[in-house]
Structures are given as C-alpha cells and as structure tokens.
Coordinates of N, CA and C and ligand atoms in Angstrom, one line a residue:
M21 N 61.3 160.5 66.2 CA 61.8 160.1 64.9 C 61.5 161.1 63.9
S22 N 62.5 161.5 63.1 CA 62.3 162.5 62.0 C 62.8 161.9 60.7
R23 N 62.4 162.7 59.7 CA 62.9 162.3 58.3 C 63.9 163.3 57.8
Y24 N 65.0 162.8 57.3 CA 66.0 163.7 56.7 C 66.3 163.3 55.3
V25 N 66.6 164.3 54.4 CA 67.0 164.0 53.1 C 68.6 164.0 53.1
L26 N 69.1 163.0 52.4 CA 70.6 162.9 52.2 C 70.9 163.0 50.7
G27 N 71.5 164.0 50.3 CA 71.9 164.1 48.9 C 73.4 163.8 48.7
V28 N 73.7 162.9 47.7 CA 75.0 162.5 47.5 C 75.4 162.8 46.0
T29 N 76.5 163.4 45.9 CA 77.0 163.8 44.5 C 78.2 163.1 44.1
G30 N 78.7 163.5 42.9 CA 79.9 162.8 42.4 C 81.2 163.3 42.9
A31 N 81.2 164.0 44.1 CA 82.5 164.3 44.7 C 83.1 163.1 45.4
S32 N 84.3 163.1 45.6 CA 85.0 162.0 46.4 C 84.5 162.1 47.9
G33 N 84.5 160.9 48.5 CA 84.2 161.0 50.0 C 82.8 160.4 50.3
G34 N 82.4 159.4 49.6 CA 81.1 158.7 49.8 C 81.1 158.1 51.2
I35 N 82.2 157.9 51.8 CA 82.2 157.3 53.2 C 81.6 158.3 54.2
Y36 N 81.7 159.6 53.9 CA 81.0 160.6 54.8 C 79.5 160.4 54.7
A37 N 79.0 160.1 53.5 CA 77.5 159.9 53.3 C 77.1 158.6 54.0
T38 N 77.9 157.5 53.9 CA 77.6 156.3 54.5 C 77.5 156.4 56.0
R39 N 78.5 157.1 56.6 CA 78.5 157.2 58.0 C 77.4 158.1 58.5
T40 N 77.1 159.2 57.7 CA 76.0 160.1 58.1 C 74.7 159.3 58.1
A41 N 74.4 158.5 57.1 CA 73.2 157.7 57.0 C 73.2 156.7 58.1
M42 N 74.3 156.0 58.4 CA 74.4 155.0 59.4 C 74.0 155.6 60.8
H43 N 74.6 156.8 61.1 CA 74.3 157.4 62.4 C 72.8 157.9 62.5
L44 N 72.3 158.4 61.4 CA 70.9 158.9 61.5 C 70.0 157.7 61.7
H45 N 70.3 156.6 61.0 CA 69.5 155.3 61.1 C 69.6 154.8 62.5
R46 N 70.8 154.8 63.1 CA 71.0 154.3 64.5 C 70.3 155.1 65.5
C47 N 70.1 156.4 65.2 CA 69.4 157.3 66.1 C 67.9 157.2 65.9
G48 N 67.5 156.4 65.0 CA 66.0 156.1 64.8 C 65.4 157.0 63.8
H49 N 66.2 157.7 63.0 CA 65.6 158.6 62.0 C 65.5 157.9 60.6
D50 N 64.6 158.4 59.8 CA 64.5 157.8 58.4 C 65.3 158.7 57.5
V51 N 66.0 158.1 56.6 CA 66.8 158.8 55.6 C 66.2 158.6 54.2
T52 N 65.9 159.7 53.5 CA 65.5 159.7 52.1 C 66.7 160.0 51.3
L53 N 67.2 159.1 50.5 CA 68.4 159.3 49.7 C 68.2 159.7 48.3
I54 N 69.0 160.7 47.9 CA 69.0 161.1 46.4 C 70.5 161.1 46.0
V55 N 70.8 160.3 45.0 CA 72.2 160.3 44.5 C 72.2 160.8 43.0
T56 N 73.1 161.7 42.7 CA 73.2 162.1 41.3 C 73.8 161.0 40.5
H57 N 73.7 161.1 39.2 CA 74.3 160.1 38.3 C 75.8 159.9 38.5
P58 N 76.6 161.0 38.5 CA 78.0 160.9 38.8 C 78.2 160.3 40.2
G59 N 77.3 160.7 41.2 CA 77.4 160.2 42.5 C 77.3 158.7 42.6
K60 N 76.4 158.1 41.8 CA 76.3 156.6 41.8 C 77.6 156.0 41.4
Q61 N 78.2 156.6 40.3 CA 79.5 156.0 39.8 C 80.6 156.1 40.8
V62 N 80.7 157.3 41.5 CA 81.8 157.5 42.4 C 81.6 156.7 43.7
L63 N 80.4 156.5 44.1 CA 80.1 155.7 45.3 C 80.5 154.3 45.0
E64 N 80.2 153.8 43.8 CA 80.6 152.4 43.5 C 82.1 152.3 43.4
Y65 N 82.7 153.3 42.8 CA 84.2 153.2 42.6 C 84.9 153.2 44.0
E66 N 84.3 154.0 45.0 CA 84.9 154.1 46.3 C 84.4 153.0 47.2
G67 N 83.6 152.0 46.7 CA 83.1 150.9 47.5 C 82.2 151.2 48.6
Q68 N 81.3 152.2 48.4 CA 80.4 152.7 49.4 C 78.9 152.2 49.2
N69 N 78.7 151.0 48.7 CA 77.4 150.6 48.4 C 76.6 150.3 49.7
A70 N 77.2 150.2 50.8 CA 76.5 149.9 52.1 C 75.6 151.1 52.4
L71 N 75.9 152.3 51.8 CA 75.1 153.5 52.1 C 73.6 153.2 52.0
Y72 N 73.2 152.4 50.9 CA 71.8 152.2 50.6 C 71.1 151.4 51.7
D73 N 71.9 150.6 52.5 CA 71.3 149.8 53.6 C 70.7 150.6 54.7
Y74 N 71.2 151.9 54.8 CA 70.8 152.7 55.9 C 69.7 153.7 55.5
C75 N 69.2 153.6 54.3 CA 68.2 154.6 53.8 C 66.8 153.9 53.6
K76 N 65.8 154.6 54.1 CA 64.5 154.0 54.0 C 63.9 154.2 52.6
D77 N 64.2 155.3 52.0 CA 63.7 155.6 50.7 C 64.9 156.0 49.8
V78 N 64.9 155.6 48.6 CA 65.9 156.0 47.6 C 65.1 156.6 46.4
C79 N 65.3 157.9 46.2 CA 64.6 158.6 45.1 C 65.5 158.7 43.9
N80 N 64.8 158.7 42.8 CA 65.5 158.9 41.5 C 65.8 160.4 41.3
V81 N 67.0 160.8 41.0 CA 67.4 162.2 40.9 C 66.6 162.9 39.8
D82 N 66.0 162.2 38.9 CA 65.3 162.8 37.8 C 63.8 162.8 38.1
E83 N 63.3 162.4 39.2 CA 61.9 162.2 39.5 C 61.4 163.4 40.4
F84 N 60.8 164.3 39.8 CA 60.3 165.5 40.6 C 59.0 165.3 41.3
F85 N 58.4 164.1 41.1 CA 57.1 163.9 41.9 C 57.4 163.3 43.3
A86 N 58.7 163.2 43.6 CA 59.0 162.7 45.0 C 58.6 163.7 46.0
E87 N 58.3 163.2 47.2 CA 57.8 164.1 48.3 C 58.7 165.3 48.6
C88 N 60.0 165.0 48.6 CA 61.0 166.0 49.1 C 61.1 167.1 48.1
A89 N 60.4 167.1 46.9 CA 60.4 168.2 46.0 C 59.5 169.2 46.4
S90 N 58.6 168.9 47.4 CA 57.6 169.9 47.8 C 57.8 170.4 49.2
G91 N 57.6 171.6 49.4 CA 57.7 172.2 50.8 C 56.6 171.7 51.7
S92 N 55.5 171.2 51.1 CA 54.4 170.7 52.0 C 54.8 169.4 52.7
A93 N 55.7 168.6 52.2 CA 56.1 167.4 52.9 C 57.1 167.8 54.0
H94 N 56.9 167.1 55.1 CA 57.7 167.6 56.2 C 59.0 166.7 56.3
Y95 N 60.1 167.4 56.2 CA 61.4 166.8 56.5 C 62.1 167.8 57.5
A96 N 62.9 167.2 58.4 CA 63.5 168.0 59.4 C 64.8 168.7 58.9
G97 N 65.3 168.3 57.8 CA 66.5 169.0 57.2 C 67.1 168.1 56.1
M98 N 68.2 168.6 55.6 CA 68.9 167.9 54.5 C 70.4 168.2 54.6
A99 N 71.1 167.1 54.2 CA 72.6 167.3 54.1 C 73.0 166.8 52.7
V100 N 73.9 167.6 52.1 CA 74.5 167.2 50.8 C 75.9 166.8 51.1
V101 N 76.1 165.5 51.1 CA 77.4 164.9 51.6 C 77.9 163.7 50.7
P102 N 79.0 163.8 50.0 CA 79.8 165.0 49.8 C 79.2 165.9 48.7
C103 N 79.5 167.1 48.7 CA 78.9 168.0 47.7 C 80.0 168.4 46.7
S104 N 79.7 168.1 45.4 CA 80.6 168.5 44.3 C 80.5 170.0 44.1
M105 N 81.5 170.5 43.4 CA 81.4 172.0 43.1 C 80.3 172.2 42.1
G106 N 80.0 171.2 41.2 CA 78.9 171.4 40.3 C 77.6 171.6 41.0
T107 N 77.3 170.7 41.9 CA 76.0 170.8 42.7 C 76.0 172.0 43.6
L108 N 77.1 172.3 44.2 CA 77.2 173.6 45.0 C 76.8 174.8 44.1
G109 N 77.3 174.8 42.9 CA 77.0 175.9 42.0 C 75.5 176.0 41.6
R110 N 75.0 174.8 41.4 CA 73.5 174.7 41.0 C 72.7 175.1 42.2
I111 N 73.0 174.7 43.4 CA 72.2 175.2 44.6 C 72.4 176.7 44.8
A112 N 73.6 177.2 44.6 CA 73.9 178.6 44.8 C 73.1 179.5 43.9
V113 N 72.8 179.0 42.7 CA 72.0 179.9 41.8 C 70.6 179.4 41.6
G114 N 70.2 178.4 42.4 CA 68.8 178.0 42.4 C 68.2 177.4 41.1
T115 N 69.0 176.5 40.5 CA 68.6 176.0 39.2 C 67.4 175.0 39.4
S116 N 67.4 174.3 40.5 CA 66.4 173.2 40.8 C 66.2 172.3 39.7
D117 N 67.2 171.9 38.9 CA 67.1 171.2 37.7 C 67.3 169.7 37.9
N118 N 67.5 169.2 39.1 CA 67.3 167.8 39.5 C 66.7 167.7 40.9
L119 N 66.3 166.5 41.3 CA 65.6 166.4 42.6 C 66.5 166.8 43.7
L120 N 67.8 166.5 43.7 CA 68.7 166.9 44.8 C 68.7 168.4 45.0
V121 N 68.9 169.1 43.8 CA 69.0 170.5 43.9 C 67.7 171.2 44.3
R122 N 66.6 170.6 43.8 CA 65.3 171.1 44.1 C 65.0 170.9 45.7
A123 N 65.4 169.7 46.2 CA 65.1 169.4 47.6 C 66.0 170.4 48.5
A124 N 67.2 170.7 48.0 CA 68.0 171.7 48.7 C 67.3 173.1 48.7
D125 N 66.8 173.4 47.5 CA 66.1 174.7 47.4 C 64.9 174.8 48.3
V126 N 64.2 173.7 48.4 CA 63.0 173.6 49.3 C 63.4 173.9 50.7
C127 N 64.5 173.2 51.1 CA 65.0 173.5 52.5 C 65.3 174.9 52.8
L128 N 65.9 175.6 51.8 CA 66.2 177.0 52.0 C 65.0 177.8 52.1
K129 N 64.0 177.6 51.2 CA 62.8 178.4 51.2 C 61.9 178.1 52.4
E130 N 62.0 176.9 52.9 CA 61.2 176.6 54.1 C 61.9 176.9 55.4
R131 N 63.2 177.4 55.3 CA 64.0 177.7 56.4 C 64.3 176.5 57.3
R132 N 64.6 175.4 56.6 CA 65.0 174.2 57.3 C 66.5 174.0 57.2
P133 N 67.1 173.3 58.2 CA 68.6 173.2 58.1 C 69.0 172.5 56.8
L134 N 69.9 173.2 56.1 CA 70.6 172.6 54.9 C 72.1 172.6 55.2
V135 N 72.6 171.4 55.3 CA 74.1 171.3 55.6 C 74.7 170.9 54.3
I136 N 75.7 171.6 53.8 CA 76.4 171.3 52.6 C 77.9 171.0 52.9
V137 N 78.3 169.8 52.5 CA 79.7 169.4 52.8 C 80.5 169.3 51.5
P138 N 81.1 170.5 51.2 CA 81.9 170.5 49.9 C 83.2 169.7 50.0
R139 N 83.6 169.1 48.9 CA 84.8 168.3 48.8 C 85.5 168.7 47.5
E140 N 86.5 169.5 47.7 CA 87.4 169.9 46.6 C 88.6 170.5 47.1
M141 N 89.7 170.4 46.4 CA 90.9 171.2 46.8 C 91.8 171.4 45.6
P142 N 92.4 172.5 45.4 CA 92.1 173.7 46.2 C 90.8 174.3 45.6
Y143 N 90.3 175.3 46.3 CA 89.1 176.0 45.9 C 89.5 177.1 44.9
N144 N 88.7 177.4 43.8 CA 88.8 178.6 43.0 C 87.8 179.6 43.5
L145 N 87.9 180.8 43.0 CA 87.1 181.9 43.5 C 85.6 181.6 43.3
I146 N 85.3 180.9 42.2 CA 83.8 180.5 41.9 C 83.3 179.6 43.1
H147 N 84.1 178.6 43.5 CA 83.7 177.8 44.6 C 83.5 178.6 45.9
I148 N 84.4 179.5 46.1 CA 84.3 180.3 47.4 C 83.1 181.2 47.3
E149 N 82.9 181.8 46.2 CA 81.7 182.7 46.0 C 80.4 181.9 46.2
N150 N 80.4 180.7 45.7 CA 79.2 179.9 45.8 C 79.0 179.5 47.2
M151 N 80.0 179.2 48.0 CA 79.9 178.9 49.4 C 79.3 180.1 50.2
K152 N 79.8 181.2 49.8 CA 79.3 182.5 50.4 C 77.8 182.7 50.1
R153 N 77.5 182.4 48.9 CA 76.1 182.6 48.4 C 75.1 181.7 49.2
V154 N 75.5 180.4 49.3 CA 74.6 179.5 50.0 C 74.5 179.8 51.5
T155 N 75.7 180.2 52.0 CA 75.7 180.6 53.4 C 74.7 181.8 53.7
L156 N 74.8 182.8 52.8 CA 73.9 183.9 52.9 C 72.4 183.5 52.8
A157 N 72.2 182.5 52.0 CA 70.8 182.0 51.8 C 70.3 181.1 53.0
G158 N 71.2 180.8 53.9 CA 70.8 180.1 55.1 C 71.4 178.7 55.3
A159 N 72.2 178.2 54.3 CA 72.8 176.9 54.4 C 74.0 177.0 55.4
I160 N 74.4 175.8 55.9 CA 75.6 175.7 56.8 C 76.6 174.9 56.0
V161 N 77.7 175.5 55.7 CA 78.8 174.9 54.9 C 79.8 174.2 55.9
I162 N 79.9 172.9 55.8 CA 80.8 172.2 56.7 C 81.8 171.4 55.8
P163 N 82.9 172.0 55.6 CA 83.9 171.3 54.6 C 84.3 169.9 55.2
A164 N 84.6 169.0 54.3 CA 85.0 167.7 54.7 C 86.5 167.8 55.2
S165 N 86.6 168.5 56.4 CA 87.9 168.7 57.0 C 87.9 168.1 58.4
P166 N 88.3 166.8 58.4 CA 88.3 166.1 59.7 C 89.3 166.7 60.7
Q167 N 89.1 166.5 62.0 CA 90.1 167.0 62.9 C 90.9 165.8 63.5
F168 N 92.0 166.1 64.0 CA 93.0 165.1 64.5 C 93.2 165.1 66.0
Y169 N 92.7 166.2 66.6 CA 93.0 166.3 68.1 C 92.4 165.3 68.9
S170 N 91.3 164.6 68.4 CA 90.7 163.5 69.2 C 91.5 162.2 69.0
K171 N 92.6 162.3 68.2 CA 93.4 161.1 67.9 C 92.6 159.9 67.3
P172 N 91.9 160.1 66.2 CA 91.1 159.0 65.7 C 92.1 157.9 65.2
A173 N 91.7 156.6 65.6 CA 92.5 155.5 65.3 C 92.2 154.8 64.0
T174 N 91.0 155.1 63.4 CA 90.6 154.4 62.2 C 90.1 155.5 61.2
I175 N 90.0 155.1 60.0 CA 89.4 156.1 59.0 C 87.9 156.4 59.4
E176 N 87.2 155.4 59.9 CA 85.8 155.6 60.3 C 85.8 156.7 61.5
E177 N 86.7 156.6 62.5 CA 86.7 157.5 63.6 C 87.0 158.9 63.0
L178 N 87.9 159.0 62.1 CA 88.3 160.3 61.5 C 87.1 160.9 60.8
V179 N 86.4 160.1 60.0 CA 85.3 160.5 59.2 C 84.2 161.0 60.2
D180 N 84.0 160.3 61.3 CA 83.0 160.7 62.3 C 83.2 162.0 62.9
T181 N 84.4 162.6 62.9 CA 84.7 163.9 63.4 C 83.9 164.9 62.6
V182 N 83.8 164.6 61.3 CA 83.0 165.5 60.4 C 81.5 165.2 60.5
V183 N 81.2 163.9 60.6 CA 79.8 163.5 60.7 C 79.1 164.0 62.0
A184 N 79.9 164.1 63.1 CA 79.4 164.7 64.3 C 78.9 166.1 64.1
K185 N 79.7 166.9 63.3 CA 79.3 168.3 63.0 C 78.0 168.3 62.2
I186 N 78.0 167.4 61.2 CA 76.8 167.4 60.3 C 75.6 167.1 61.2
L187 N 75.6 166.1 62.0 CA 74.5 165.8 62.9 C 74.1 166.9 63.8
K188 N 75.1 167.5 64.4 CA 74.8 168.6 65.3 C 74.1 169.7 64.6
H189 N 74.5 170.1 63.4 CA 73.8 171.2 62.7 C 72.5 170.8 62.0
L190 N 72.3 169.5 61.9 CA 70.9 169.1 61.5 C 70.0 169.0 62.7
G191 N 70.5 169.3 63.9 CA 69.7 169.3 65.1 C 69.4 167.9 65.6
V192 N 70.2 166.9 65.3 CA 70.0 165.5 65.7 C 70.5 165.3 67.1
E193 N 69.6 164.8 67.9 CA 70.0 164.4 69.3 C 70.8 163.1 69.2
Q194 N 72.0 163.1 69.6 CA 72.8 161.9 69.4 C 74.1 162.0 70.3
S195 N 74.8 160.9 70.5 CA 75.9 160.9 71.4 C 77.2 161.0 70.7
L196 N 77.2 161.0 69.4 CA 78.5 161.0 68.6 C 79.3 162.2 68.9
V197 N 78.6 163.4 68.9 CA 79.3 164.7 69.2 C 79.9 164.6 70.6
A198 N 79.1 164.0 71.6 CA 79.6 163.9 72.9 C 80.8 163.0 73.0
Q199 N 80.8 161.9 72.2 CA 81.9 160.9 72.2 C 83.2 161.6 71.7
V200 N 83.0 162.4 70.6 CA 84.2 163.1 70.0 C 84.7 164.2 71.0
A201 N 83.7 164.9 71.7 CA 84.1 165.9 72.7 C 84.8 165.3 73.9
R202 N 84.3 164.1 74.3 CA 84.9 163.4 75.5 C 86.4 163.1 75.2
V203 N 86.6 162.6 74.0 CA 88.0 162.3 73.6 C 88.9 163.6 73.7
W204 N 88.3 164.7 73.2 CA 88.9 166.0 73.2 C 89.3 166.4 74.6
S205 N 88.4 166.2 75.6 CA 88.7 166.7 77.0 C 89.7 165.7 77.6
K206 N 89.6 164.4 77.3 CA 90.6 163.5 77.8 C 92.0 163.8 77.4
N207 N 92.1 164.3 76.2 CA 93.5 164.7 75.7 C 94.0 166.0 76.1
A208 N 93.1 166.8 76.7 CA 93.4 168.2 77.0 C 94.4 168.3 78.2
Ligands
FMN10 C1 86.6 159.5 41.1 C2 86.1 160.9 41.0 C3 86.2 161.8 42.0 C4 85.7 163.1 42.0 N1 85.9 164.0 43.0 C5 85.4 165.2 43.0 C6 85.5 166.0 44.1 O1 86.0 165.7 45.2 N2 84.9 167.3 44.1 C7 84.2 167.7 42.9 O2 83.7 168.8 42.9 N3 84.1 166.9 41.8 C8 84.7 165.7 41.8 N4 84.6 164.9 40.7 C9 83.9 165.4 39.5 C10 82.4 165.3 39.6 O3 82.0 163.9 39.7 C11 81.8 165.9 38.4 O4 82.0 167.3 38.4 C12 80.3 165.7 38.2 O5 79.8 166.4 37.1 C13 79.5 166.2 39.5 O6 78.1 166.0 39.2 P1 77.0 166.1 40.3 O7 77.2 167.4 41.1 O8 75.7 166.1 39.6 O9 77.2 164.9 41.2 C14 85.1 163.6 40.8 C15 84.9 162.7 39.7 C16 85.4 161.4 39.8 C17 85.2 160.4 38.6

C-alpha cells in the first residue's frame, strides 16, 4: 500500500480524476486529494462529486502545513488530473503558491513521479513551452487524449484508456493497463 497525491484543477475533465482516484483506491492505495478553488467549481458543474469518496485525505489548497508540502513526508508520487494551463504554468516556473503547486514542486525536487494531465485545446506556444519545461524538470506529461483502438463502449472505458497510462507512470501495480492491452491484442 502506498500514498499518492492527486491534484485537481479547474480544467474540464473531472471524470479523469474520479476514475484515477477510484482505481488507486481499488488497488489498495491511499489518495490525498488537493482541489483548487476553480477545480471545486468545475468538479461540481461536471457532476464529479463522487471523487471525494475515493480519497482518504482531502487537503485545503491554501493549507501549507499539510504533510505533502514537505519532502520529508513519504508519498509514492503525484498526478495532476486534469491540469489547467494556469496550474501547468505555475508548476513550470515553480511558484509553489498553493498546496497543489507546492506538492508538485516537492515531487520534482525529491525525484518522485509527477504525472501532469493537461486539458486544453488548441495549445498556444506558452502551453507548449510549459509542457517542455516540466518535462525537462522530470514530470511526465500525459495529455487527456483517449485512444479508440480498444473500442471503448462507454465514457468510463474511454476515460480509463488515459487512466491506465496515468497509473502505469505512477508505478502502480494494477490490471487496468493489462485489460486495455488485452482488448488491443484481441482487435489486432
Ligand atoms: C467549465 C469550465 C471549464 C474549463 N476548462 C478548462 C480547461 O479545460 N483547461 C484550462 O486550462 N482551463 C479551463 N478552465 C479555466 C480554468 O478554470 C481557469 O483558468 C482557472 O483559473 C484555473 O485555475 P486553477 O489552475 O487554479 O485550477 C475552465 C473553466 C470553466 C468554468
């Protein structure tokens, strides 16, 4: 059992966060959740309040005394799902001005997996430069770009094609990746 930080921002696509938290929880891991203020509003707007049910701890984004603000607390990694262009920019320049951005900064400095799932379209050059910057700093950028070759039948199955990649890059032992891969080989 490990602990993971899940950061959720005001980008569209809260279902990616809910499914990520659900699969981490089902795999026996603890999720520490940080949601930005716009993130709370967009989650509610998109009907994703079930996210909270899968999280062991919910931290206030303005509370810097939370454990995940310190490199001394052990977390196995962090995912920012979905990641707005605003938060991407703040991580890219290291502002550490809220708990989510600070926790991401801690992951980078401690060389722990940091998965960033940006959601925007189209990208401008600032977005692309910021993705390059966080990648050079050690983050793994996994755009919210689901695949269709496994012929997902529901929105949840479609979303899980992205979630499988997130879990894989967090180093989580699970069968979701295998399930997606099995469908791929069946269709080949
Ligand atoms: C319904 C809704 C959907 C949004 N979707 C996106 C999005 O997909 N990507 C994005 O970068 N910003 C999106 N935004 C704008 C962000 O919420 C806004 O830039 C906010 O300041 C991000 O703050 P945060 O990074 O602290 O969460 C959306 C806003 C609303 C109200």
